[in-house]
Amino acid sequence: GSSYQHILTEKKGAKQNVALITLNRPKALNALCDALVTELGDAVEKFDRDESIGAVVITGSEKAFAAGADIKEMQNTTFSSNIRLRLLEHWSKISQCKKPIIAAVNGFALGGGCELAMMCDIIYAGDKANFGQPEILIGVVPGAGGTQRIARSCGKSKAMEMCLTGNRITAAEAEKMGLVSKVFPAGELLSEAIKLGEKIASQSPLIAQLAKECVNVAFETSLQEGLRFEKKMFYAAFATEDQKEGMKAFVEKRAPNFKNN
Ligand code: CO8
């Protein structure tokens, strides 16, 4: 982890099977400069391949999860250079991770920060967190999924209101509209997120990967196709040893011993 400049990485949990990535650019409220996102993508990719890891937690500081893409870095780019240099295209690495990712959000999650949280699979928030897509206030539109992911997970009216006004919403509002799954006192957020990561990491990683893929299909296809995909994955689970072990353990009234196989 020490080779990174803008993030910290560690392994957490009693079994050291939860990866924790902390965005660490405090002077810029964790603004997501190109170098930070490159490091984040690299760390996520490494943990995704690390067999000792069952879940990843991404967090920031008490003040800011991330205050967006780095405005100072973007302000003088142009349409043609954005296309040529594929501005911020590597952000998608985070959503390509096969393992479950939890965003633990304290403080500001704005613009690209809100979008980064939404690229994760589960968002837990501290009670003082706030979310927003303020791009419109600086003359652009969201570019890392804000218009699409808010619309799909919270509906049109909320998506329109956030993207057209740039107004921030509180953690409580975000929970009410389904953007966030749970809210905790700020000081307890990280340990709760790691606890959730440990719970997920105690399942079969193989099956967790299938479950994540199934839920994600719900965002990408019709209900008929999604149901068909889910059924195929359900059937496929029976080709694993972990299915045999999981069901055997239930019948024998003991805890399962999953092998990731
Ligand atoms: N980029 C660069 N620097 C930032 C950013 C940012 N997004 N946010 C804060 N900073 C810097 C400030 O410039 C300041 O630096 P300095 O001390 O050198 O002046 C430092 O962080 C502290 O910030 P403030 O003094 O402003 O702190 P406040 O507590 O007064 O305010 C706010 C905090 C409300 C968060 C305020 O900083 C703010 O409004 N920030 C900008 C929020 C924003 O507009 N975010 C959206 C950016 S656009 C975007 O994210 C598009 C994503 C597209 C991704 C496309 C992928 C393909």
CSV table of C-alpha atoms and ligand atoms in Angstrom, one decimal:
chain,number,residue,atom,x,y,z
A,1,GLY,CA,0.0,0.0,0.0
A,2,SER,CA,2.8,2.5,0.7
A,3,SER,CA,3.5,2.8,-3.0
A,4,TYR,CA,0.4,4.9,-3.5
A,5,GLN,CA,0.4,8.7,-3.1
A,6,HIS,CA,-3.3,9.5,-2.8
A,7,ILE,CA,-4.9,6.4,-1.3
A,8,LEU,CA,-4.1,4.1,1.7
A,9,THR,CA,-4.8,0.3,1.4
A,10,GLU,CA,-5.0,-2.2,4.3
A,11,LYS,CA,-6.6,-5.6,5.1
A,12,LYS,CA,-9.2,-5.5,7.8
A,13,GLY,CA,-11.4,-7.8,9.8
A,14,ALA,CA,-10.7,-10.7,12.2
A,15,LYS,CA,-9.7,-12.8,9.2
A,16,GLN,CA,-8.0,-10.0,7.3
A,17,ASN,CA,-10.4,-10.7,4.4
A,18,VAL,CA,-11.8,-7.2,3.9
A,19,ALA,CA,-9.8,-4.8,1.8
A,20,LEU,CA,-10.0,-1.2,3.0
A,21,ILE,CA,-9.1,1.6,0.5
A,22,THR,CA,-9.0,5.1,2.0
A,23,LEU,CA,-9.0,8.1,-0.3
A,24,ASN,CA,-6.4,10.3,1.1
A,25,ARG,CA,-6.0,13.7,-0.5
A,26,PRO,CA,-7.2,15.8,2.4
A,27,LYS,CA,-6.1,19.2,1.0
A,28,ALA,CA,-8.5,18.9,-2.0
A,29,LEU,CA,-11.3,17.2,-0.1
A,30,ASN,CA,-10.4,14.0,-1.9
A,31,ALA,CA,-11.0,15.5,-5.3
A,32,LEU,CA,-10.6,12.7,-7.8
A,33,CYS,CA,-7.6,13.8,-9.8
A,34,ASP,CA,-6.4,11.5,-12.6
A,35,ALA,CA,-3.6,10.1,-10.5
A,36,LEU,CA,-5.9,9.2,-7.6
A,37,VAL,CA,-8.4,7.4,-9.8
A,38,THR,CA,-5.5,5.5,-11.5
A,39,GLU,CA,-4.3,4.4,-8.1
A,40,LEU,CA,-7.8,3.5,-7.0
A,41,GLY,CA,-8.4,1.4,-10.1
A,42,ASP,CA,-5.1,-0.3,-9.6
A,43,ALA,CA,-5.8,-1.1,-5.9
A,44,VAL,CA,-9.3,-2.4,-6.8
A,45,GLU,CA,-8.0,-4.6,-9.5
A,46,LYS,CA,-5.3,-6.0,-7.2
A,47,PHE,CA,-7.8,-6.8,-4.4
A,48,ASP,CA,-10.2,-8.3,-7.0
A,49,ARG,CA,-7.4,-10.8,-7.9
A,50,ASP,CA,-6.3,-11.4,-4.3
A,51,GLU,CA,-7.9,-14.7,-3.2
A,52,SER,CA,-7.6,-13.8,0.5
A,53,ILE,CA,-10.1,-10.9,0.0
A,54,GLY,CA,-13.8,-11.4,0.0
A,55,ALA,CA,-15.1,-7.8,0.0
A,56,VAL,CA,-13.7,-4.3,-0.5
A,57,VAL,CA,-14.6,-1.1,1.4
A,58,ILE,CA,-13.9,2.3,-0.1
A,59,THR,CA,-14.0,5.3,2.2
A,60,GLY,CA,-12.7,8.9,2.5
A,61,SER,CA,-12.4,11.2,5.5
A,62,GLU,CA,-15.0,12.5,8.0
A,63,LYS,CA,-15.1,15.7,6.0
A,64,ALA,CA,-15.2,14.3,2.5
A,65,PHE,CA,-15.7,11.0,0.8
A,66,ALA,CA,-14.8,12.9,-2.4
A,67,ALA,CA,-15.7,16.4,-3.6
A,68,GLY,CA,-15.9,15.3,-7.2
A,69,ALA,CA,-13.5,15.1,-10.2
A,70,ASP,CA,-10.7,17.5,-9.9
A,71,ILE,CA,-12.0,20.8,-11.3
A,72,LYS,CA,-8.6,22.4,-11.5
A,73,GLU,CA,-7.3,19.6,-13.6
A,74,MET,CA,-10.3,19.6,-16.0
A,75,GLN,CA,-11.0,23.3,-16.4
A,76,ASN,CA,-8.7,23.8,-19.5
A,77,THR,CA,-9.3,20.5,-21.3
A,78,THR,CA,-11.2,20.7,-24.6
A,79,PHE,CA,-13.7,18.6,-26.4
A,80,SER,CA,-11.1,17.2,-28.8
A,81,SER,CA,-8.5,16.5,-26.1
A,82,ASN,CA,-11.2,14.8,-24.0
A,83,ILE,CA,-11.9,12.5,-26.9
A,84,ARG,CA,-8.3,12.0,-27.9
A,85,LEU,CA,-7.1,11.4,-24.3
A,86,ARG,CA,-10.3,9.6,-23.2
A,87,LEU,CA,-10.7,11.9,-20.2
A,88,LEU,CA,-11.4,9.9,-17.1
A,89,GLU,CA,-12.3,6.8,-19.0
A,90,HIS,CA,-10.3,4.7,-16.5
A,91,TRP,CA,-13.0,5.4,-13.8
A,92,SER,CA,-14.9,2.4,-15.1
A,93,LYS,CA,-12.3,0.1,-13.6
A,94,ILE,CA,-14.1,0.4,-10.3
A,95,SER,CA,-17.4,-0.8,-11.7
A,96,GLN,CA,-15.6,-3.8,-13.4
A,97,CYS,CA,-14.6,-5.3,-10.1
A,98,LYS,CA,-16.2,-8.8,-9.6
A,99,LYS,CA,-16.0,-8.7,-5.8
A,100,PRO,CA,-18.6,-6.8,-3.7
A,101,ILE,CA,-17.6,-3.2,-3.0
A,102,ILE,CA,-19.0,-1.2,-0.1
A,103,ALA,CA,-18.8,2.6,-0.1
A,104,ALA,CA,-18.5,4.1,3.4
A,105,VAL,CA,-19.5,7.7,2.9
A,106,ASN,CA,-18.8,10.4,5.5
A,107,GLY,CA,-19.0,14.1,4.5
A,108,PHE,CA,-19.3,15.3,0.9
A,109,ALA,CA,-20.0,12.9,-1.9
A,110,LEU,CA,-20.4,15.3,-4.8
A,111,GLY,CA,-20.3,15.0,-8.5
A,112,GLY,CA,-17.8,12.2,-9.3
A,113,GLY,CA,-17.7,11.5,-5.6
A,114,CYS,CA,-21.4,10.6,-5.6
A,115,GLU,CA,-20.8,8.7,-8.8
A,116,LEU,CA,-17.9,6.8,-7.3
A,117,ALA,CA,-20.1,5.8,-4.4
A,118,MET,CA,-22.8,4.6,-6.8
A,119,MET,CA,-20.3,2.5,-8.7
A,120,CYS,CA,-20.0,0.5,-5.5
A,121,ASP,CA,-22.5,-2.2,-4.7
A,122,ILE,CA,-23.7,-1.0,-1.3
A,123,ILE,CA,-23.6,2.5,0.1
A,124,TYR,CA,-23.4,3.0,3.9
A,125,ALA,CA,-23.5,6.6,5.0
A,126,GLY,CA,-22.5,8.5,8.1
A,127,ASP,CA,-25.2,10.7,9.5
A,128,LYS,CA,-23.5,13.9,8.4
A,129,ALA,CA,-22.8,12.7,4.8
A,130,ASN,CA,-24.3,14.6,1.9
A,131,PHE,CA,-24.7,13.7,-1.7
A,132,GLY,CA,-25.1,15.8,-4.8
A,133,GLN,CA,-24.5,16.2,-8.5
A,134,PRO,CA,-23.4,19.8,-8.7
A,135,GLU,CA,-21.9,19.6,-12.2
A,136,ILE,CA,-24.6,21.9,-13.6
A,137,LEU,CA,-23.4,24.7,-11.3
A,138,ILE,CA,-20.0,24.6,-13.1
A,139,GLY,CA,-21.4,24.3,-16.6
A,140,VAL,CA,-21.2,20.6,-17.3
A,141,VAL,CA,-23.4,17.5,-16.8
A,142,PRO,CA,-22.4,14.4,-14.7
A,143,GLY,CA,-20.0,12.2,-16.6
A,144,ALA,CA,-19.4,9.1,-14.5
A,145,GLY,CA,-22.9,7.7,-14.3
A,146,GLY,CA,-24.8,10.3,-12.2
A,147,THR,CA,-27.8,10.8,-14.5
A,148,GLN,CA,-28.1,7.1,-15.2
A,149,ARG,CA,-27.5,5.5,-11.8
A,150,ILE,CA,-29.7,7.9,-9.8
A,151,ALA,CA,-32.5,7.6,-12.4
A,152,ARG,CA,-32.3,3.8,-12.3
A,153,SER,CA,-32.0,3.4,-8.5
A,154,CYS,CA,-34.2,6.3,-7.3
A,155,GLY,CA,-36.4,7.3,-10.2
A,156,LYS,CA,-36.8,10.2,-12.6
A,157,SER,CA,-38.0,12.9,-10.4
A,158,LYS,CA,-35.2,12.6,-7.9
A,159,ALA,CA,-32.6,12.3,-10.6
A,160,MET,CA,-33.9,15.3,-12.4
A,161,GLU,CA,-34.1,17.4,-9.3
A,162,MET,CA,-30.5,16.6,-8.3
A,163,CYS,CA,-29.0,17.0,-11.7
A,164,LEU,CA,-30.9,20.1,-12.6
A,165,THR,CA,-30.4,22.0,-9.4
A,166,GLY,CA,-27.1,20.7,-8.0
A,167,ASN,CA,-28.8,20.7,-4.6
A,168,ARG,CA,-27.3,18.4,-2.0
A,169,ILE,CA,-29.3,15.8,-0.1
A,170,THR,CA,-28.6,14.6,3.4
A,171,ALA,CA,-27.8,11.1,4.4
A,172,ALA,CA,-31.4,10.7,5.8
A,173,GLU,CA,-32.9,11.8,2.5
A,174,ALA,CA,-30.5,9.5,0.6
A,175,GLU,CA,-31.6,6.6,2.7
A,176,LYS,CA,-35.2,7.4,2.2
A,177,MET,CA,-34.9,7.5,-1.6
A,178,GLY,CA,-32.9,4.2,-1.7
A,179,LEU,CA,-29.5,5.6,-2.7
A,180,VAL,CA,-28.0,4.5,0.6
A,181,SER,CA,-28.9,1.3,2.4
A,182,LYS,CA,-28.1,2.3,6.0
A,183,VAL,CA,-27.1,5.4,8.0
A,184,PHE,CA,-24.9,5.3,11.1
A,185,PRO,CA,-23.4,7.8,13.5
A,186,ALA,CA,-20.3,9.1,11.7
A,187,GLY,CA,-17.9,7.6,14.1
A,188,GLU,CA,-19.4,4.1,13.7
A,189,LEU,CA,-19.6,4.1,10.0
A,190,LEU,CA,-16.3,2.5,9.1
A,191,SER,CA,-16.5,-0.3,11.6
A,192,GLU,CA,-20.1,-1.1,10.4
A,193,ALA,CA,-18.9,-1.1,6.8
A,194,ILE,CA,-16.1,-3.5,7.6
A,195,LYS,CA,-18.5,-5.7,9.6
A,196,LEU,CA,-20.7,-5.8,6.5
A,197,GLY,CA,-17.6,-6.7,4.4
A,198,GLU,CA,-16.8,-9.5,6.9
A,199,LYS,CA,-20.3,-10.9,6.7
A,200,ILE,CA,-20.1,-10.9,2.9
A,201,ALA,CA,-16.6,-12.3,2.9
A,202,SER,CA,-17.8,-15.2,5.1
A,203,GLN,CA,-20.0,-16.5,2.2
A,204,SER,CA,-18.6,-18.4,-0.7
A,205,PRO,CA,-16.7,-15.7,-2.7
A,206,LEU,CA,-17.6,-17.6,-5.9
A,207,ILE,CA,-21.3,-17.5,-5.2
A,208,ALA,CA,-21.1,-13.8,-4.0
A,209,GLN,CA,-19.6,-13.0,-7.4
A,210,LEU,CA,-22.6,-14.7,-9.1
A,211,ALA,CA,-25.0,-12.8,-6.9
A,212,LYS,CA,-23.4,-9.5,-7.7
A,213,GLU,CA,-23.5,-10.2,-11.4
A,214,CYS,CA,-27.2,-11.2,-11.2
A,215,VAL,CA,-28.2,-8.0,-9.4
A,216,ASN,CA,-26.2,-5.9,-11.8
A,217,VAL,CA,-28.0,-7.5,-14.8
A,218,ALA,CA,-31.2,-5.9,-13.4
A,219,PHE,CA,-29.8,-2.5,-14.3
A,220,GLU,CA,-28.8,-3.6,-17.8
A,221,THR,CA,-31.6,-5.6,-19.4
A,222,SER,CA,-35.3,-6.3,-19.5
A,223,LEU,CA,-37.1,-8.2,-16.7
A,224,GLN,CA,-37.6,-11.3,-18.9
A,225,GLU,CA,-33.9,-11.4,-19.8
A,226,GLY,CA,-32.9,-10.7,-16.2
A,227,LEU,CA,-35.1,-13.5,-14.9
A,228,ARG,CA,-33.7,-15.9,-17.5
A,229,PHE,CA,-30.1,-14.9,-16.5
A,230,GLU,CA,-30.8,-15.3,-12.8
A,231,LYS,CA,-32.3,-18.8,-13.4
A,232,LYS,CA,-29.2,-19.9,-15.4
A,233,MET,CA,-27.0,-18.7,-12.6
A,234,PHE,CA,-29.1,-20.5,-10.0
A,235,TYR,CA,-28.7,-23.7,-12.0
A,236,ALA,CA,-25.0,-23.1,-12.5
A,237,ALA,CA,-24.5,-22.7,-8.7
A,238,PHE,CA,-25.2,-26.5,-8.5
A,239,ALA,CA,-22.0,-27.1,-10.4
A,240,THR,CA,-20.0,-25.8,-7.5
A,241,GLU,CA,-18.7,-27.6,-4.4
A,242,ASP,CA,-19.9,-24.7,-2.3
A,243,GLN,CA,-23.5,-25.4,-3.1
A,244,LYS,CA,-23.0,-29.0,-2.0
A,245,GLU,CA,-21.3,-27.9,1.1
A,246,GLY,CA,-23.8,-25.1,1.9
A,247,MET,CA,-26.9,-27.4,1.6
A,248,LYS,CA,-25.1,-30.3,3.4
A,249,ALA,CA,-24.2,-28.1,6.3
A,250,PHE,CA,-27.8,-26.9,6.5
A,251,VAL,CA,-29.1,-30.4,6.7
A,252,GLU,CA,-26.4,-31.4,9.2
A,253,LYS,CA,-27.3,-28.3,11.3
A,254,ARG,CA,-23.7,-27.0,11.2
A,255,ALA,CA,-21.9,-23.9,9.8
A,256,PRO,CA,-20.8,-24.3,6.2
A,257,ASN,CA,-17.1,-24.4,5.3
A,258,PHE,CA,-17.0,-22.8,1.9
A,259,LYS,CA,-14.0,-23.4,-0.3
A,260,ASN,CA,-14.5,-20.9,-3.1
A,261,ASN,CA,-14.9,-23.8,-5.5
B,1,CO8,N1,-11.7,19.7,-7.6
B,1,CO8,C1,-10.6,20.4,-7.2
B,1,CO8,N2,-10.4,20.9,-6.0
B,1,CO8,C2,-11.4,20.9,-5.1
B,1,CO8,C3,-12.6,20.2,-5.4
B,1,CO8,C4,-12.8,19.6,-6.7
B,1,CO8,N3,-13.9,19.0,-7.1
B,1,CO8,N4,-13.4,20.3,-4.3
B,1,CO8,C5,-12.7,21.0,-3.4
B,1,CO8,N5,-11.5,21.3,-3.9
B,1,CO8,C6,-10.5,22.0,-3.1
B,1,CO8,C7,-10.8,23.5,-3.1
B,1,CO8,O1,-10.4,24.1,-4.3
B,1,CO8,C8,-9.9,23.9,-1.9
B,1,CO8,O2,-8.6,24.0,-2.3
B,1,CO8,P1,-7.7,25.3,-1.9
B,1,CO8,O3,-7.6,25.3,-0.5
B,1,CO8,O4,-6.4,25.1,-2.7
B,1,CO8,O5,-8.5,26.5,-2.4
B,1,CO8,C9,-10.0,22.7,-1.0
B,1,CO8,O6,-10.4,21.6,-1.8
B,1,CO8,C10,-11.1,22.9,0.1
B,1,CO8,O7,-12.3,23.2,-0.5
B,1,CO8,P2,-13.2,24.5,0.0
B,1,CO8,O8,-12.3,25.6,0.5
B,1,CO8,O9,-14.1,24.8,-1.2
B,1,CO8,O10,-14.0,23.8,1.2
B,1,CO8,P3,-15.5,24.2,1.7
B,1,CO8,O11,-15.6,23.4,3.0
B,1,CO8,O12,-15.6,25.6,1.8
B,1,CO8,O13,-16.5,23.6,0.6
B,1,CO8,C11,-17.3,22.0,-1.0
B,1,CO8,C12,-16.6,22.2,0.3
B,1,CO8,C13,-18.8,22.4,-0.9
B,1,CO8,C14,-17.2,20.5,-1.3
B,1,CO8,C15,-16.7,22.8,-2.1
B,1,CO8,O14,-15.3,22.5,-2.1
B,1,CO8,C16,-17.2,22.4,-3.5
B,1,CO8,O15,-18.2,22.9,-3.9
B,1,CO8,N6,-16.4,21.6,-4.3
B,1,CO8,C17,-16.7,21.3,-5.6
B,1,CO8,C18,-17.8,20.3,-5.7
B,1,CO8,C19,-18.1,20.0,-7.2
B,1,CO8,O16,-18.6,20.8,-7.9
B,1,CO8,N7,-17.9,18.7,-7.6
B,1,CO8,C20,-18.2,18.3,-8.9
B,1,CO8,C21,-17.0,18.4,-9.8
B,1,CO8,S1,-17.4,17.9,-11.5
B,1,CO8,C22,-17.4,16.3,-11.5
B,1,CO8,O17,-17.2,15.6,-10.5
B,1,CO8,C23,-17.7,15.6,-12.8
B,1,CO8,C24,-17.3,14.1,-12.7
B,1,CO8,C25,-17.2,13.6,-14.1
B,1,CO8,C26,-16.5,12.3,-14.1
B,1,CO8,C27,-16.3,11.9,-15.6
B,1,CO8,C28,-15.7,10.5,-15.6
B,1,CO8,C29,-15.7,10.0,-17.1
